[in-house]
């Protein structure tokens, strides 16, 4: 860690964890990049606790938070997801006062799961979240649109292969670079 560089926190799930190495590599020498990846969904009271603990343990001031949380919590309706989203953003603002926030849309799935993620539900969640981030003037990284163009880069029904994760990471870097000083 270089104390002279800005600190960036990536918040998300296994998709985020998979593109984290690319982001860390691309921003090497320009930012310290941290990762909080969990399967804890919006609406789960543990998420707020985990985010606060992460920030306390890292003990740094974050300049940028690039975040997503849409691939989990399928027992919640889309209306519940939208209702939980503002408190999620509030927690991120609390753990990183003054940081630039960048919301990443949830990526498409290769195959719909009738009991879990489906592209129809993901589109609704992304639309609900987009209304909130637009209202709150939060920057957007449209990972959904990016990965929709690469249906051949899935590793399984949800995750992307190394090439796909690298593509995602490069787009993440492009959105973060605008906010690095």
PDB file of C-alpha atoms in Angstrom:
ATOM      1  CA  UNK A   1       0.000   0.000   0.000  1.00  0.00           C
ATOM      2  CA  UNK A   2       1.251   3.447  -0.952  1.00  0.00           C
ATOM      3  CA  UNK A   3      -0.074   6.071   1.468  1.00  0.00           C
ATOM      4  CA  UNK A   4       0.329   8.766  -1.204  1.00  0.00           C
ATOM      5  CA  UNK A   5      -2.186   7.105  -3.523  1.00  0.00           C
ATOM      6  CA  UNK A   6      -5.989   7.328  -3.373  1.00  0.00           C
ATOM      7  CA  UNK A   7      -7.867   4.313  -2.013  1.00  0.00           C
ATOM      8  CA  UNK A   8     -10.534   2.542  -4.053  1.00  0.00           C
ATOM      9  CA  UNK A   9     -12.982   0.008  -2.652  1.00  0.00           C
ATOM     10  CA  UNK A  10     -14.751  -2.517  -4.872  1.00  0.00           C
ATOM     11  CA  UNK A  11     -17.938  -3.785  -3.216  1.00  0.00           C
ATOM     12  CA  UNK A  12     -19.853  -6.689  -4.647  1.00  0.00           C
ATOM     13  CA  UNK A  13     -19.986 -10.448  -4.921  1.00  0.00           C
ATOM     14  CA  UNK A  14     -18.165 -13.227  -6.803  1.00  0.00           C
ATOM     15  CA  UNK A  15     -18.490 -11.318 -10.089  1.00  0.00           C
ATOM     16  CA  UNK A  16     -16.644  -8.396  -8.466  1.00  0.00           C
ATOM     17  CA  UNK A  17     -14.101 -10.761  -6.927  1.00  0.00           C
ATOM     18  CA  UNK A  18     -13.383 -12.144 -10.405  1.00  0.00           C
ATOM     19  CA  UNK A  19     -12.616  -8.762 -12.001  1.00  0.00           C
ATOM     20  CA  UNK A  20     -10.781  -7.408  -8.946  1.00  0.00           C
ATOM     21  CA  UNK A  21      -7.321  -8.670 -10.068  1.00  0.00           C
ATOM     22  CA  UNK A  22      -7.653  -6.838 -13.385  1.00  0.00           C
ATOM     23  CA  UNK A  23      -8.669  -3.609 -11.646  1.00  0.00           C
ATOM     24  CA  UNK A  24      -5.839  -3.943  -9.146  1.00  0.00           C
ATOM     25  CA  UNK A  25      -3.332  -4.604 -11.941  1.00  0.00           C
ATOM     26  CA  UNK A  26      -4.574  -1.731 -14.150  1.00  0.00           C
ATOM     27  CA  UNK A  27      -4.565   0.789 -11.272  1.00  0.00           C
ATOM     28  CA  UNK A  28      -1.202  -0.308  -9.860  1.00  0.00           C
ATOM     29  CA  UNK A  29       0.857   2.767  -9.059  1.00  0.00           C
ATOM     30  CA  UNK A  30      -2.207   5.009  -9.331  1.00  0.00           C
ATOM     31  CA  UNK A  31      -4.486   3.716  -6.550  1.00  0.00           C
ATOM     32  CA  UNK A  32      -4.642   1.218  -3.719  1.00  0.00           C
ATOM     33  CA  UNK A  33      -7.500  -1.138  -4.558  1.00  0.00           C
ATOM     34  CA  UNK A  34      -9.432  -2.981  -1.853  1.00  0.00           C
ATOM     35  CA  UNK A  35     -12.143  -5.627  -2.163  1.00  0.00           C
ATOM     36  CA  UNK A  36     -15.268  -6.423  -0.162  1.00  0.00           C
ATOM     37  CA  UNK A  37     -16.993  -9.409  -1.785  1.00  0.00           C
ATOM     38  CA  UNK A  38     -19.829 -11.277  -0.102  1.00  0.00           C
ATOM     39  CA  UNK A  39     -23.018 -13.124  -0.916  1.00  0.00           C
ATOM     40  CA  UNK A  40     -24.885 -11.029   1.642  1.00  0.00           C
ATOM     41  CA  UNK A  41     -27.758  -9.327  -0.156  1.00  0.00           C
ATOM     42  CA  UNK A  42     -29.534  -6.035   0.215  1.00  0.00           C
ATOM     43  CA  UNK A  43     -32.089  -6.384   2.982  1.00  0.00           C
ATOM     44  CA  UNK A  44     -29.912  -8.731   5.014  1.00  0.00           C
ATOM     45  CA  UNK A  45     -29.053  -6.883   8.253  1.00  0.00           C
ATOM     46  CA  UNK A  46     -25.588  -8.472   8.213  1.00  0.00           C
ATOM     47  CA  UNK A  47     -24.594  -6.460   5.129  1.00  0.00           C
ATOM     48  CA  UNK A  48     -24.480  -3.144   6.993  1.00  0.00           C
ATOM     49  CA  UNK A  49     -22.438  -4.742   9.786  1.00  0.00           C
ATOM     50  CA  UNK A  50     -20.029  -6.379   7.340  1.00  0.00           C
ATOM     51  CA  UNK A  51     -19.453  -3.151   5.397  1.00  0.00           C
ATOM     52  CA  UNK A  52     -18.802  -1.205   8.600  1.00  0.00           C
ATOM     53  CA  UNK A  53     -16.385  -3.883   9.820  1.00  0.00           C
ATOM     54  CA  UNK A  54     -14.575  -3.909   6.484  1.00  0.00           C
ATOM     55  CA  UNK A  55     -14.076  -0.142   6.564  1.00  0.00           C
ATOM     56  CA  UNK A  56     -12.924  -0.240  10.183  1.00  0.00           C
ATOM     57  CA  UNK A  57     -10.468  -3.072   9.543  1.00  0.00           C
ATOM     58  CA  UNK A  58      -8.955  -1.411   6.484  1.00  0.00           C
ATOM     59  CA  UNK A  59      -8.643   1.877   8.360  1.00  0.00           C
ATOM     60  CA  UNK A  60      -8.181   4.044   5.264  1.00  0.00           C
ATOM     61  CA  UNK A  61     -10.144   6.866   3.681  1.00  0.00           C
ATOM     62  CA  UNK A  62     -11.694   5.715   0.429  1.00  0.00           C
ATOM     63  CA  UNK A  63     -11.736   8.155  -2.481  1.00  0.00           C
ATOM     64  CA  UNK A  64     -13.887   5.955  -4.712  1.00  0.00           C
ATOM     65  CA  UNK A  65     -16.331   3.119  -4.055  1.00  0.00           C
ATOM     66  CA  UNK A  66     -17.396   1.040  -7.051  1.00  0.00           C
ATOM     67  CA  UNK A  67     -20.337  -1.071  -5.894  1.00  0.00           C
ATOM     68  CA  UNK A  68     -22.958  -3.614  -6.836  1.00  0.00           C
ATOM     69  CA  UNK A  69     -25.222  -5.971  -4.964  1.00  0.00           C
ATOM     70  CA  UNK A  70     -27.788  -7.540  -7.208  1.00  0.00           C
ATOM     71  CA  UNK A  71     -26.939 -11.182  -7.803  1.00  0.00           C
ATOM     72  CA  UNK A  72     -28.124 -12.373  -4.387  1.00  0.00           C
ATOM     73  CA  UNK A  73     -31.262 -12.100  -2.287  1.00  0.00           C
ATOM     74  CA  UNK A  74     -33.622 -13.712  -4.765  1.00  0.00           C
ATOM     75  CA  UNK A  75     -36.116 -14.410  -1.970  1.00  0.00           C
ATOM     76  CA  UNK A  76     -36.745 -10.652  -1.918  1.00  0.00           C
ATOM     77  CA  UNK A  77     -39.107  -9.158  -4.468  1.00  0.00           C
ATOM     78  CA  UNK A  78     -37.899  -6.439  -6.799  1.00  0.00           C
ATOM     79  CA  UNK A  79     -39.961  -3.906  -4.820  1.00  0.00           C
ATOM     80  CA  UNK A  80     -38.183  -5.019  -1.636  1.00  0.00           C
ATOM     81  CA  UNK A  81     -34.838  -4.798  -3.424  1.00  0.00           C
ATOM     82  CA  UNK A  82     -35.632  -1.209  -4.435  1.00  0.00           C
ATOM     83  CA  UNK A  83     -36.771  -0.390  -0.894  1.00  0.00           C
ATOM     84  CA  UNK A  84     -33.487  -1.705   0.580  1.00  0.00           C
ATOM     85  CA  UNK A  85     -31.233   0.024  -1.961  1.00  0.00           C
ATOM     86  CA  UNK A  86     -31.228   3.536  -0.385  1.00  0.00           C
ATOM     87  CA  UNK A  87     -30.055   2.214   2.989  1.00  0.00           C
ATOM     88  CA  UNK A  88     -27.267   0.338   1.197  1.00  0.00           C
ATOM     89  CA  UNK A  89     -26.136   3.577  -0.440  1.00  0.00           C
ATOM     90  CA  UNK A  90     -26.402   5.357   2.924  1.00  0.00           C
ATOM     91  CA  UNK A  91     -24.094   2.778   4.498  1.00  0.00           C
ATOM     92  CA  UNK A  92     -21.559   3.235   1.706  1.00  0.00           C
ATOM     93  CA  UNK A  93     -21.685   7.005   2.184  1.00  0.00           C
ATOM     94  CA  UNK A  94     -21.227   6.534   5.935  1.00  0.00           C
ATOM     95  CA  UNK A  95     -18.160   4.303   5.642  1.00  0.00           C
ATOM     96  CA  UNK A  96     -16.569   6.583   3.058  1.00  0.00           C
ATOM     97  CA  UNK A  97     -17.721  10.124   3.615  1.00  0.00           C
ATOM     98  CA  UNK A  98     -16.899  12.245   0.587  1.00  0.00           C
ATOM     99  CA  UNK A  99     -16.000   9.305  -1.667  1.00  0.00           C
ATOM    100  CA  UNK A 100     -17.178   9.207  -5.263  1.00  0.00           C
ATOM    101  CA  UNK A 101     -19.709   6.418  -5.639  1.00  0.00           C
ATOM    102  CA  UNK A 102     -20.018   4.376  -8.827  1.00  0.00           C
ATOM    103  CA  UNK A 103     -22.835   1.864  -9.152  1.00  0.00           C
ATOM    104  CA  UNK A 104     -22.288  -1.159 -11.396  1.00  0.00           C
ATOM    105  CA  UNK A 105     -25.376  -2.725 -12.912  1.00  0.00           C
ATOM    106  CA  UNK A 106     -25.932  -6.407 -12.288  1.00  0.00           C
ATOM    107  CA  UNK A 107     -24.694  -8.585 -15.139  1.00  0.00           C
ATOM    108  CA  UNK A 108     -26.945 -10.822 -17.233  1.00  0.00           C
ATOM    109  CA  UNK A 109     -27.108 -14.550 -16.644  1.00  0.00           C
ATOM    110  CA  UNK A 110     -26.555 -17.157 -19.342  1.00  0.00           C
ATOM    111  CA  UNK A 111     -29.514 -19.252 -18.250  1.00  0.00           C
ATOM    112  CA  UNK A 112     -32.481 -18.123 -16.179  1.00  0.00           C
ATOM    113  CA  UNK A 113     -33.039 -19.867 -12.860  1.00  0.00           C
ATOM    114  CA  UNK A 114     -36.752 -20.067 -11.981  1.00  0.00           C
ATOM    115  CA  UNK A 115     -35.863 -19.913  -8.261  1.00  0.00           C
ATOM    116  CA  UNK A 116     -33.056 -17.395  -8.565  1.00  0.00           C
ATOM    117  CA  UNK A 117     -31.553 -14.973 -11.034  1.00  0.00           C
ATOM    118  CA  UNK A 118     -33.253 -14.405 -14.349  1.00  0.00           C
ATOM    119  CA  UNK A 119     -32.560 -11.694 -16.875  1.00  0.00           C
ATOM    120  CA  UNK A 120     -36.115 -10.425 -16.495  1.00  0.00           C
ATOM    121  CA  UNK A 121     -35.618  -9.919 -12.749  1.00  0.00           C
ATOM    122  CA  UNK A 122     -32.120  -8.496 -13.213  1.00  0.00           C
ATOM    123  CA  UNK A 123     -33.445  -5.914 -15.688  1.00  0.00           C
ATOM    124  CA  UNK A 124     -36.113  -4.835 -13.191  1.00  0.00           C
ATOM    125  CA  UNK A 125     -33.584  -4.606 -10.344  1.00  0.00           C
ATOM    126  CA  UNK A 126     -31.178  -2.656 -12.518  1.00  0.00           C
ATOM    127  CA  UNK A 127     -33.961  -0.254 -13.526  1.00  0.00           C
ATOM    128  CA  UNK A 128     -35.017   0.256  -9.896  1.00  0.00           C
ATOM    129  CA  UNK A 129     -31.421   0.867  -8.797  1.00  0.00           C
ATOM    130  CA  UNK A 130     -30.783   3.187 -11.756  1.00  0.00           C
ATOM    131  CA  UNK A 131     -33.653   5.447 -10.700  1.00  0.00           C
ATOM    132  CA  UNK A 132     -32.099   5.784  -7.255  1.00  0.00           C
ATOM    133  CA  UNK A 133     -28.520   6.338  -8.434  1.00  0.00           C
ATOM    134  CA  UNK A 134     -29.662   8.893 -11.018  1.00  0.00           C
ATOM    135  CA  UNK A 135     -31.637  10.745  -8.344  1.00  0.00           C
ATOM    136  CA  UNK A 136     -28.605  10.676  -6.032  1.00  0.00           C
ATOM    137  CA  UNK A 137     -26.211  11.706  -8.845  1.00  0.00           C
ATOM    138  CA  UNK A 138     -24.155   8.506  -8.525  1.00  0.00           C
ATOM    139  CA  UNK A 139     -22.022   7.523 -11.508  1.00  0.00           C
ATOM    140  CA  UNK A 140     -22.982   4.389 -13.444  1.00  0.00           C
ATOM    141  CA  UNK A 141     -20.878   1.541 -14.817  1.00  0.00           C
ATOM    142  CA  UNK A 142     -23.202  -0.457 -17.077  1.00  0.00           C
ATOM    143  CA  UNK A 143     -21.774  -3.935 -16.662  1.00  0.00           C
ATOM    144  CA  UNK A 144     -25.080  -5.430 -17.860  1.00  0.00           C
ATOM    145  CA  UNK A 145     -24.812  -3.818 -21.298  1.00  0.00           C
ATOM    146  CA  UNK A 146     -21.128  -4.707 -21.541  1.00  0.00           C
ATOM    147  CA  UNK A 147     -21.564  -8.401 -20.835  1.00  0.00           C
ATOM    148  CA  UNK A 148     -24.734  -8.724 -22.892  1.00  0.00           C
ATOM    149  CA  UNK A 149     -22.421  -8.251 -25.900  1.00  0.00           C
ATOM    150  CA  UNK A 150     -20.302 -11.281 -24.899  1.00  0.00           C
ATOM    151  CA  UNK A 151     -22.581 -14.323 -24.502  1.00  0.00           C
ATOM    152  CA  UNK A 152     -19.662 -16.616 -25.367  1.00  0.00           C
ATOM    153  CA  UNK A 153     -17.607 -15.587 -22.305  1.00  0.00           C
ATOM    154  CA  UNK A 154     -19.578 -17.372 -19.583  1.00  0.00           C
ATOM    155  CA  UNK A 155     -17.776 -19.825 -17.323  1.00  0.00           C
ATOM    156  CA  UNK A 156     -21.106 -21.122 -15.975  1.00  0.00           C
ATOM    157  CA  UNK A 157     -24.642 -19.710 -15.904  1.00  0.00           C
ATOM    158  CA  UNK A 158     -23.629 -16.628 -13.863  1.00  0.00           C
ATOM    159  CA  UNK A 159     -19.860 -16.077 -13.898  1.00  0.00           C
ATOM    160  CA  UNK A 160     -17.589 -15.068 -16.729  1.00  0.00           C
ATOM    161  CA  UNK A 161     -14.391 -16.719 -17.879  1.00  0.00           C
ATOM    162  CA  UNK A 162     -11.022 -14.983 -17.395  1.00  0.00           C
ATOM    163  CA  UNK A 163     -11.392 -13.051 -20.665  1.00  0.00           C
ATOM    164  CA  UNK A 164     -14.853 -11.826 -19.615  1.00  0.00           C
ATOM    165  CA  UNK A 165     -13.664 -10.864 -16.145  1.00  0.00           C
ATOM    166  CA  UNK A 166     -10.750  -8.989 -17.703  1.00  0.00           C
ATOM    167  CA  UNK A 167     -13.135  -7.067 -19.996  1.00  0.00           C
ATOM    168  CA  UNK A 168     -15.244  -6.171 -16.986  1.00  0.00           C
ATOM    169  CA  UNK A 169     -12.204  -5.064 -15.012  1.00  0.00           C
ATOM    170  CA  UNK A 170     -11.028  -2.770 -17.790  1.00  0.00           C
ATOM    171  CA  UNK A 171     -14.448  -1.111 -17.928  1.00  0.00           C
ATOM    172  CA  UNK A 172     -14.417  -0.721 -14.138  1.00  0.00           C
ATOM    173  CA  UNK A 173     -11.024   0.975 -14.382  1.00  0.00           C
ATOM    174  CA  UNK A 174     -12.362   3.333 -17.048  1.00  0.00           C
ATOM    175  CA  UNK A 175     -15.156   4.462 -14.750  1.00  0.00           C
ATOM    176  CA  UNK A 176     -12.898   4.794 -11.702  1.00  0.00           C
ATOM    177  CA  UNK A 177     -10.143   6.745 -13.493  1.00  0.00           C
ATOM    178  CA  UNK A 178     -12.449   9.728 -13.897  1.00  0.00           C
ATOM    179  CA  UNK A 179     -12.469  10.186 -10.118  1.00  0.00           C
ATOM    180  CA  UNK A 180      -8.811   9.609  -9.251  1.00  0.00           C
ATOM    181  CA  UNK A 181      -6.819  12.693  -8.433  1.00  0.00           C
TER     182      UNK A 181
END
